[in-house]
PDB file of C-alpha atoms in Angstrom:
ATOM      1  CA  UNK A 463     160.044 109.972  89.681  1.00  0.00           C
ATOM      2  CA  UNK A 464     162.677 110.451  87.022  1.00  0.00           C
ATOM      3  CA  UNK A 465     164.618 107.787  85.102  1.00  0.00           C
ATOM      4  CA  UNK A 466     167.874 108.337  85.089  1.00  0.00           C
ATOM      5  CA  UNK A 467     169.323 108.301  81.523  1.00  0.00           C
ATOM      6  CA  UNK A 468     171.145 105.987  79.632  1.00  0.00           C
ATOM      7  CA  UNK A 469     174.106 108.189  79.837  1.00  0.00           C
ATOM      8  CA  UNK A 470     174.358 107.991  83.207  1.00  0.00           C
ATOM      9  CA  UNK A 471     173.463 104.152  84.153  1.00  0.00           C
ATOM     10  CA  UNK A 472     176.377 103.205  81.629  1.00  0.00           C
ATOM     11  CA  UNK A 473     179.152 105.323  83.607  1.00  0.00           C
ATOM     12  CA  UNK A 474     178.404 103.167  86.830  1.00  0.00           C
ATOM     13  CA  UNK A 475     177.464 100.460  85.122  1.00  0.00           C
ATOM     14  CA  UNK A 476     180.530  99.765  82.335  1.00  0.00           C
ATOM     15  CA  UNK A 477     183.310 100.028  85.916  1.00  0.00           C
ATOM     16  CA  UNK A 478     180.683  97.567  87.829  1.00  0.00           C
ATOM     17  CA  UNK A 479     181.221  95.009  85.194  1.00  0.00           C
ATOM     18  CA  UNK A 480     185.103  95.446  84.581  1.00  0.00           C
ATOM     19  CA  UNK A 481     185.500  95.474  88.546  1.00  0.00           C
ATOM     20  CA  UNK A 482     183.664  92.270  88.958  1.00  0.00           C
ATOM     21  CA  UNK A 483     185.289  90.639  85.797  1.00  0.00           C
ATOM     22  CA  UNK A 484     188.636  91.381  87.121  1.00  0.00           C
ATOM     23  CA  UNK A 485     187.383  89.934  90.358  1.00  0.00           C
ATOM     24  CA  UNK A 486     186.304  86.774  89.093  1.00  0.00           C
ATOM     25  CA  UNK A 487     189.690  86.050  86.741  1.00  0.00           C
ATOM     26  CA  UNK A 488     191.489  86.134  89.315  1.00  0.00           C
ATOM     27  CA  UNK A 489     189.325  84.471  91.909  1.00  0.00           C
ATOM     28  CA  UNK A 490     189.594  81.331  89.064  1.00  0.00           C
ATOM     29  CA  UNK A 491     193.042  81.829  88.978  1.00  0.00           C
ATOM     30  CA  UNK A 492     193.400  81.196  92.378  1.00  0.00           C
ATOM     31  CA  UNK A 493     191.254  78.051  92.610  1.00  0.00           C
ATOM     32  CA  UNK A 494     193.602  75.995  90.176  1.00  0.00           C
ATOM     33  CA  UNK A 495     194.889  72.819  92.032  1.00  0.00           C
ATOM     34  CA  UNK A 496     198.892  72.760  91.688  1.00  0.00           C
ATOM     35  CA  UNK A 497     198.652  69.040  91.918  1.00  0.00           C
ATOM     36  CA  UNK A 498     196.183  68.900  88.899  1.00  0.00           C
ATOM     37  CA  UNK A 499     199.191  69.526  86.221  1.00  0.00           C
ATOM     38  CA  UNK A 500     200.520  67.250  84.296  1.00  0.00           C
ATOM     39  CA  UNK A 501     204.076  66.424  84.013  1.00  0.00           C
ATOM     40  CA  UNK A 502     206.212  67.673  81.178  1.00  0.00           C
ATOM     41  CA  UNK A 503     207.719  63.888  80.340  1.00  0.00           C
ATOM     42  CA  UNK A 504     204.339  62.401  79.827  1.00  0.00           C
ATOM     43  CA  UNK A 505     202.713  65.277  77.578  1.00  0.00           C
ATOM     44  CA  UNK A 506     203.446  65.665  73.933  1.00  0.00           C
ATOM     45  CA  UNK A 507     206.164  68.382  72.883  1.00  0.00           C
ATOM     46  CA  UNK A 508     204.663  71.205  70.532  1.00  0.00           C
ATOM     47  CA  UNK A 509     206.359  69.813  67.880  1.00  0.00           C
ATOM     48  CA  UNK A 510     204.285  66.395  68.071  1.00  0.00           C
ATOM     49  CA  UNK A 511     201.259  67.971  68.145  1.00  0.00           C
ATOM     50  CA  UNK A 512     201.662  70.059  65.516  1.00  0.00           C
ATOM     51  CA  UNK A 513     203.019  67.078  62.856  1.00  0.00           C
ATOM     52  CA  UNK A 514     200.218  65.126  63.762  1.00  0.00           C
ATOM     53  CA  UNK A 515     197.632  68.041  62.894  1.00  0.00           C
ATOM     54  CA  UNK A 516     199.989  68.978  59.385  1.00  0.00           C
ATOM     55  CA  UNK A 517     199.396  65.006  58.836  1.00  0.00           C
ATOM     56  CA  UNK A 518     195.849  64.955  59.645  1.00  0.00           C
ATOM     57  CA  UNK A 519     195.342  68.010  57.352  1.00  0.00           C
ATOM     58  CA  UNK A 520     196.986  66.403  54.731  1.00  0.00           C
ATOM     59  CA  UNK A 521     194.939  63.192  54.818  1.00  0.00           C
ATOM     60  CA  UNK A 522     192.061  65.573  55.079  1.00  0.00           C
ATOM     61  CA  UNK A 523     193.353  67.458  51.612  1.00  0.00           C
ATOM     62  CA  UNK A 524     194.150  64.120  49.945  1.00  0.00           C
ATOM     63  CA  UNK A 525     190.438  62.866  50.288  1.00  0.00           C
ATOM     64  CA  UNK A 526     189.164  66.133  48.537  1.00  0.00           C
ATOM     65  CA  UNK A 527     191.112  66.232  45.965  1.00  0.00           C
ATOM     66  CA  UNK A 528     190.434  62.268  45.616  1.00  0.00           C
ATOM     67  CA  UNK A 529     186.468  62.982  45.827  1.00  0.00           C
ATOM     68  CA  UNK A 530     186.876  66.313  43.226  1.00  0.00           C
ATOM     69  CA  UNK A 531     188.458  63.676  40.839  1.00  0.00           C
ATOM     70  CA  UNK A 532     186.352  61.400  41.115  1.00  0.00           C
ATOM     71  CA  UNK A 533     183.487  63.862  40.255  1.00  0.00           C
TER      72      UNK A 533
END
């Protein structure tokens, strides 16, 4: 019996895998809980999070150039 050839296994096989992988997204999609979200007034605006990672950085900066010196 012949084997089929590479060629050919990879033009059913590359649609098999985008079919199912569309499948799935949007079977995960589906499955969120609305009542799982959490309210807008008791998260953190953008803003928040992102001065808290520029300070973080900063103390993260400071400590290098501290331990450079100090070399």
């Amino acid at each position: 019996m012949a084997l089929p050839s590479v060629w050919s296994v990879m033009r059913v096989a590359i649609p098999f895998i985008s079919v199912v992988g569309l499948l799935s997204v949007r079977l995960v999609g589906a499955g969120q809980d609305s009542g799982s979200v959490i309210p807008a007034e008791s998260r953190p605006c953008v803003d928040c999070h992102a001065f808290e990672f520029m300070q973080r950085a900063l103390q993260d900066l400071k400590k290098t150039a501290y331990n450079l010196d100090t070399r």
